[in-house]
CSV table of N, CA and C in Angstrom, one decimal:
chain,number,residue,atom,x,y,z
A,18,MET,N,132.9,57.7,101.4
A,18,MET,CA,131.4,57.5,101.4
A,18,MET,C,130.6,58.8,101.6
A,19,ILE,N,131.2,59.7,102.4
A,19,ILE,CA,130.4,61.0,102.7
A,19,ILE,C,130.3,61.8,101.5
A,20,LYS,N,131.1,61.6,100.5
A,20,LYS,CA,131.1,62.5,99.3
A,20,LYS,C,129.8,62.4,98.5
A,21,ILE,N,129.2,61.3,98.4
A,21,ILE,CA,127.9,61.1,97.7
A,21,ILE,C,126.8,61.9,98.3
A,22,PRO,N,126.5,61.7,99.6
A,22,PRO,CA,125.4,62.6,100.2
A,22,PRO,C,125.7,64.1,100.1
A,23,LEU,N,127.0,64.5,100.3
A,23,LEU,CA,127.3,65.9,100.2
A,23,LEU,C,127.1,66.4,98.8
A,24,VAL,N,127.5,65.7,97.8
A,24,VAL,CA,127.3,66.2,96.4
A,24,VAL,C,125.8,66.2,96.1
A,25,ALA,N,125.1,65.2,96.6
A,25,ALA,CA,123.6,65.2,96.4
A,25,ALA,C,123.0,66.4,97.0
A,26,LEU,N,123.3,66.7,98.3
A,26,LEU,CA,122.8,67.9,99.0
A,26,LEU,C,123.1,69.2,98.3
A,27,LEU,N,124.4,69.3,97.8
A,27,LEU,CA,124.8,70.5,97.1
A,27,LEU,C,124.0,70.7,95.8
A,28,LEU,N,123.8,69.6,95.1
A,28,LEU,CA,123.1,69.7,93.8
A,28,LEU,C,121.6,70.1,94.1
A,29,PHE,N,121.0,69.5,95.2
A,29,PHE,CA,119.7,69.9,95.5
A,29,PHE,C,119.6,71.4,95.8
A,30,CYS,N,120.6,71.9,96.6
A,30,CYS,CA,120.6,73.3,97.0
A,30,CYS,C,120.8,74.2,95.7
A,31,ALA,N,121.6,73.7,94.8
A,31,ALA,CA,121.8,74.5,93.6
A,31,ALA,C,120.6,74.6,92.8
A,32,LEU,N,119.8,73.4,92.7
A,32,LEU,CA,118.6,73.4,91.9
A,32,LEU,C,117.5,74.3,92.6
A,33,TYR,N,117.5,74.3,93.9
A,33,TYR,CA,116.5,75.1,94.6
A,33,TYR,C,116.8,76.6,94.4
A,34,GLY,N,118.1,76.9,94.5
A,34,GLY,CA,118.5,78.3,94.3
A,34,GLY,C,118.2,78.8,92.9
A,35,TRP,N,118.4,77.9,91.9
A,35,TRP,CA,118.2,78.3,90.5
A,35,TRP,C,116.7,78.5,90.3
A,36,ARG,N,115.8,77.7,91.0
A,36,ARG,CA,114.4,77.8,90.8
A,36,ARG,C,113.9,79.1,91.5
A,37,GLN,N,114.6,79.7,92.4
A,37,GLN,CA,114.2,80.9,93.1
A,37,GLN,C,114.7,82.2,92.4
A,38,ARG,N,115.3,82.1,91.2
A,38,ARG,CA,116.0,83.2,90.6
A,38,ARG,C,115.0,84.3,90.2
A,39,LYS,N,113.7,84.0,90.0
A,39,LYS,CA,112.7,85.0,89.7
A,39,LYS,C,112.4,85.9,90.9
A,40,LEU,N,112.5,85.3,92.1
A,40,LEU,CA,112.2,86.1,93.3
A,40,LEU,C,113.5,86.9,93.7
A,41,SER,N,114.6,86.3,93.5
A,41,SER,CA,115.9,87.0,93.9
A,41,SER,C,116.9,86.6,92.9
A,42,PRO,N,117.2,87.4,91.8
A,42,PRO,CA,118.1,87.0,90.8
A,42,PRO,C,119.5,86.8,91.3
A,43,VAL,N,120.0,87.6,92.2
A,43,VAL,CA,121.3,87.4,92.8
A,43,VAL,C,121.5,86.1,93.5
A,44,VAL,N,120.5,85.8,94.4
A,44,VAL,CA,120.5,84.5,95.1
A,44,VAL,C,120.4,83.3,94.1
A,45,GLY,N,119.5,83.5,93.1
A,45,GLY,CA,119.3,82.5,92.1
A,45,GLY,C,120.5,82.2,91.3
A,46,PHE,N,121.4,83.2,91.1
A,46,PHE,CA,122.6,83.0,90.4
A,46,PHE,C,123.8,82.5,91.3
A,47,MET,N,123.9,83.1,92.5
A,47,MET,CA,125.0,82.8,93.3
A,47,MET,C,124.9,81.4,94.0
A,48,THR,N,123.7,81.0,94.3
A,48,THR,CA,123.6,79.7,95.0
A,48,THR,C,124.1,78.6,94.1
A,49,PRO,N,123.7,78.4,92.9
A,49,PRO,CA,124.3,77.4,92.1
A,49,PRO,C,125.9,77.5,91.9
A,50,VAL,N,126.3,78.8,91.8
A,50,VAL,CA,127.8,79.0,91.7
A,50,VAL,C,128.5,78.5,92.9
A,51,ALA,N,128.0,78.9,94.1
A,51,ALA,CA,128.6,78.4,95.4
A,51,ALA,C,128.5,76.9,95.5
A,52,CYS,N,127.4,76.4,95.1
A,52,CYS,CA,127.2,74.9,95.2
A,52,CYS,C,128.1,74.2,94.3
A,53,GLY,N,128.3,74.7,93.1
A,53,GLY,CA,129.3,74.2,92.2
A,53,GLY,C,130.7,74.1,92.7
A,54,ILE,N,131.1,75.2,93.3
A,54,ILE,CA,132.4,75.3,94.0
A,54,ILE,C,132.5,74.3,95.1
A,55,GLY,N,131.4,74.2,95.9
A,55,GLY,CA,131.3,73.2,96.9
A,55,GLY,C,131.5,71.7,96.4
A,56,VAL,N,130.8,71.4,95.3
A,56,VAL,CA,130.9,70.1,94.7
A,56,VAL,C,132.4,69.8,94.3
A,57,ALA,N,133.0,70.8,93.7
A,57,ALA,CA,134.4,70.7,93.3
A,57,ALA,C,135.3,70.4,94.5
A,58,LEU,N,135.0,71.1,95.6
A,58,LEU,CA,135.9,71.0,96.8
A,58,LEU,C,135.6,69.6,97.5
A,59,VAL,N,134.4,69.1,97.4
A,59,VAL,CA,134.1,67.8,98.0
A,59,VAL,C,134.8,66.7,97.2
A,60,ILE,N,134.8,66.9,95.8
A,60,ILE,CA,135.4,65.9,95.0
A,60,ILE,C,136.9,66.0,95.1
A,61,ARG,N,137.4,67.2,95.1
A,61,ARG,CA,138.9,67.4,95.2
A,61,ARG,C,139.2,68.3,96.4
A,62,PRO,N,139.3,67.8,97.6
A,62,PRO,CA,139.5,68.6,98.8
A,62,PRO,C,140.9,69.3,98.8
A,63,ASP,N,141.9,68.7,98.0
A,63,ASP,CA,143.2,69.3,98.0
A,63,ASP,C,143.2,70.7,97.3
A,64,TRP,N,142.1,71.0,96.5
A,64,TRP,CA,142.0,72.3,95.9
A,64,TRP,C,141.8,73.4,96.9
A,65,SER,N,141.1,73.1,98.0
A,65,SER,CA,140.9,74.1,99.1
A,65,SER,C,142.3,74.4,99.8
A,66,SER,N,143.1,73.4,99.9
A,66,SER,CA,144.4,73.6,100.5
A,66,SER,C,145.3,74.4,99.6
A,67,ASP,N,145.2,74.2,98.3
A,67,ASP,CA,146.0,74.9,97.3
A,67,ASP,C,145.6,76.4,97.3
A,68,ALA,N,144.3,76.6,97.4
A,68,ALA,CA,143.8,78.0,97.4
A,68,ALA,C,144.2,78.7,98.7
A,69,ALA,N,144.1,78.0,99.8
A,69,ALA,CA,144.5,78.6,101.1
A,69,ALA,C,146.0,78.9,101.1
A,70,ASN,N,146.8,78.1,100.6
A,70,ASN,CA,148.2,78.4,100.5
A,70,ASN,C,148.5,79.6,99.6
A,71,PHE,N,147.8,79.7,98.5
A,71,PHE,CA,147.9,80.8,97.6
A,71,PHE,C,147.5,82.1,98.2
A,72,LEU,N,146.5,82.1,99.0
A,72,LEU,CA,145.9,83.3,99.7
A,72,LEU,C,146.6,83.6,101.0
A,73,GLY,N,147.5,82.7,101.5
A,73,GLY,CA,148.2,82.9,102.7
A,73,GLY,C,147.5,82.5,104.0
A,74,VAL,N,146.5,81.6,103.8
A,74,VAL,CA,145.7,81.0,104.9
A,74,VAL,C,146.3,79.7,105.2
A,75,GLY,N,146.4,79.3,106.5
A,75,GLY,CA,147.1,78.1,106.9
A,75,GLY,C,146.5,76.8,106.3
A,76,ARG,N,145.2,76.6,106.4
A,76,ARG,CA,144.6,75.3,105.9
A,76,ARG,C,143.4,75.6,105.0
A,77,GLY,N,143.1,74.7,104.2
A,77,GLY,CA,141.9,74.8,103.3
A,77,GLY,C,140.6,74.9,104.1
A,78,ALA,N,140.6,74.1,105.2
A,78,ALA,CA,139.4,74.2,106.1
A,78,ALA,C,139.2,75.5,106.7
A,79,ASP,N,140.3,76.2,107.1
A,79,ASP,CA,140.2,77.6,107.6
A,79,ASP,C,139.7,78.5,106.5
A,80,LEU,N,140.2,78.4,105.3
A,80,LEU,CA,139.7,79.3,104.2
A,80,LEU,C,138.2,79.1,104.0
A,81,ILE,N,137.7,77.8,104.0
A,81,ILE,CA,136.3,77.6,103.8
A,81,ILE,C,135.5,78.2,104.9
A,82,LEU,N,136.0,78.1,106.2
A,82,LEU,CA,135.3,78.7,107.3
A,82,LEU,C,135.2,80.2,107.2
A,83,TYR,N,136.3,80.8,106.8
A,83,TYR,CA,136.3,82.3,106.7
A,83,TYR,C,135.3,82.7,105.6
A,84,VAL,N,135.3,82.0,104.4
A,84,VAL,CA,134.4,82.4,103.4
A,84,VAL,C,133.0,82.2,103.8
A,85,TRP,N,132.7,81.0,104.5
A,85,TRP,CA,131.4,80.7,105.0
A,85,TRP,C,130.9,81.8,105.9
A,86,THR,N,131.8,82.2,106.8
A,86,THR,CA,131.4,83.3,107.8
A,86,THR,C,131.0,84.6,107.1
A,87,ALA,N,131.9,85.0,106.1
A,87,ALA,CA,131.6,86.2,105.4
A,87,ALA,C,130.2,86.1,104.6
A,88,ILE,N,130.0,85.0,104.0
A,88,ILE,CA,128.7,84.8,103.2
A,88,ILE,C,127.5,84.8,104.2
A,89,SER,N,127.7,84.2,105.4
A,89,SER,CA,126.6,84.2,106.3
A,89,SER,C,126.3,85.5,106.9
A,90,ILE,N,127.3,86.4,107.1
A,90,ILE,CA,127.1,87.7,107.6
A,90,ILE,C,126.3,88.5,106.5
A,91,LEU,N,126.7,88.4,105.2
A,91,LEU,CA,126.0,89.1,104.2
A,91,LEU,C,124.5,88.6,104.1
A,92,VAL,N,124.3,87.3,104.2
A,92,VAL,CA,122.9,86.8,104.1
A,92,VAL,C,122.1,87.3,105.3
A,93,LEU,N,122.7,87.3,106.5
A,93,LEU,CA,121.9,87.8,107.6
A,93,LEU,C,121.6,89.3,107.5
A,94,ALA,N,122.6,90.0,107.0
A,94,ALA,CA,122.3,91.5,106.9
A,94,ALA,C,121.2,91.7,105.8
A,95,ASN,N,121.2,90.9,104.8
A,95,ASN,CA,120.2,91.0,103.7
A,95,ASN,C,118.8,90.7,104.3
A,96,VAL,N,118.7,89.6,105.1
A,96,VAL,CA,117.4,89.3,105.7
A,96,VAL,C,117.0,90.4,106.7
A,97,HIS,N,117.9,90.9,107.4
A,97,HIS,CA,117.6,91.9,108.4
A,97,HIS,C,117.0,93.2,107.7
A,98,PHE,N,117.7,93.6,106.6
A,98,PHE,CA,117.2,94.8,105.9
A,98,PHE,C,115.9,94.6,105.3
A,99,ARG,N,115.6,93.4,104.8
A,99,ARG,CA,114.3,93.1,104.2
A,99,ARG,C,113.2,93.1,105.2
A,100,LEU,N,113.5,92.5,106.4
A,100,LEU,CA,112.5,92.5,107.5
A,100,LEU,C,112.2,93.9,107.9
A,101,ARG,N,113.2,94.8,108.0
A,101,ARG,CA,113.0,96.2,108.4
A,101,ARG,C,112.1,96.9,107.3
A,102,ALA,N,112.4,96.6,106.1
A,102,ALA,CA,111.5,97.2,105.0
A,102,ALA,C,110.1,96.7,105.1
A,103,PHE,N,109.9,95.4,105.4
A,103,PHE,CA,108.5,94.9,105.5
A,103,PHE,C,107.9,95.5,106.7
A,104,GLN,N,108.6,95.7,107.8
A,104,GLN,CA,108.0,96.3,109.0
A,104,GLN,C,107.5,97.8,108.7
A,105,ALA,N,108.3,98.5,107.9
A,105,ALA,CA,108.0,99.8,107.5
A,105,ALA,C,106.7,99.8,106.7
A,106,GLN,N,106.6,98.9,105.7
A,106,GLN,CA,105.4,98.8,104.9
A,106,GLN,C,104.2,98.4,105.7
A,107,ILE,N,104.3,97.5,106.7
A,107,ILE,CA,103.2,97.2,107.5
A,107,ILE,C,102.8,98.4,108.4
A,108,THR,N,103.7,99.2,108.8
A,108,THR,CA,103.4,100.4,109.6
A,108,THR,C,102.6,101.4,108.7
A,109,VAL,N,103.0,101.6,107.5
A,109,VAL,CA,102.3,102.5,106.6
A,109,VAL,C,100.9,102.0,106.3
A,110,LEU,N,100.8,100.7,106.0
A,110,LEU,CA,99.5,100.1,105.7
A,110,LEU,C,98.5,100.2,107.0
A,111,THR,N,99.1,99.9,108.1
A,111,THR,CA,98.3,100.0,109.4
A,111,THR,C,97.8,101.4,109.6
A,112,ARG,N,98.6,102.4,109.3
A,112,ARG,CA,98.2,103.8,109.5
A,112,ARG,C,97.1,104.1,108.5
A,113,GLU,N,97.2,103.7,107.3
A,113,GLU,CA,96.2,104.0,106.2
A,113,GLU,C,94.9,103.3,106.6
A,114,ILE,N,94.9,102.1,107.1
A,114,ILE,CA,93.7,101.4,107.5
A,114,ILE,C,93.0,102.1,108.6
A,115,ALA,N,93.8,102.6,109.6
A,115,ALA,CA,93.3,103.3,110.8
A,115,ALA,C,92.6,104.6,110.3
A,116,ILE,N,93.3,105.3,109.4
A,116,ILE,CA,92.7,106.6,108.9
A,116,ILE,C,91.4,106.3,108.2
A,117,LEU,N,91.3,105.3,107.3
A,117,LEU,CA,90.1,104.9,106.6
A,117,LEU,C,89.0,104.6,107.6
A,118,GLU,N,89.3,103.7,108.6
A,118,GLU,CA,88.3,103.3,109.5
A,118,GLU,C,87.8,104.5,110.3
A,119,ALA,N,88.7,105.4,110.7
A,119,ALA,CA,88.2,106.6,111.4
A,119,ALA,C,87.3,107.5,110.5
A,120,GLY,N,87.6,107.6,109.3
A,120,GLY,CA,86.8,108.3,108.3
A,120,GLY,C,85.4,107.7,108.2
A,121,ARG,N,85.3,106.4,108.1
A,121,ARG,CA,84.0,105.7,108.0
A,121,ARG,C,83.2,105.9,109.3
A,122,ARG,N,83.9,105.8,110.4
A,122,ARG,CA,83.1,106.0,111.7
A,122,ARG,C,82.6,107.4,111.8
A,123,ALA,N,83.4,108.4,111.3
A,123,ALA,CA,83.0,109.8,111.4
A,123,ALA,C,81.8,110.0,110.5
A,124,GLU,N,81.8,109.4,109.3
A,124,GLU,CA,80.7,109.5,108.4
A,124,GLU,C,79.4,108.9,108.9
A,125,GLY,N,79.6,107.8,109.7
A,125,GLY,CA,78.4,107.1,110.2
A,125,GLY,C,77.7,107.8,111.4
A,126,GLN,N,78.3,108.7,112.0
A,126,GLN,CA,77.7,109.4,113.1
A,126,GLN,C,76.8,110.5,112.7
């Protein structure tokens, strides 16, 4: 019974990722791919065990956890780097505004 809501959730995530491809082409492409793999593993859970055995991991659930951890670290690093870039842009804009304001005040005196 759990397979139906899981497949529905994964399909929703795939659609959302696909719709965001203009903002982030990599995420827009990789999200549906990852969700497609997730749907396949929900429908056929024995495939994760087969892949784990092939790769030398004990269980399919362990393999999924390892892959999820690696993807999560990459996503967090990406978000961190984007936030740092935004902070740098805000700093530059704030300095420019401060310089313009100082120039206006100096002209007004």
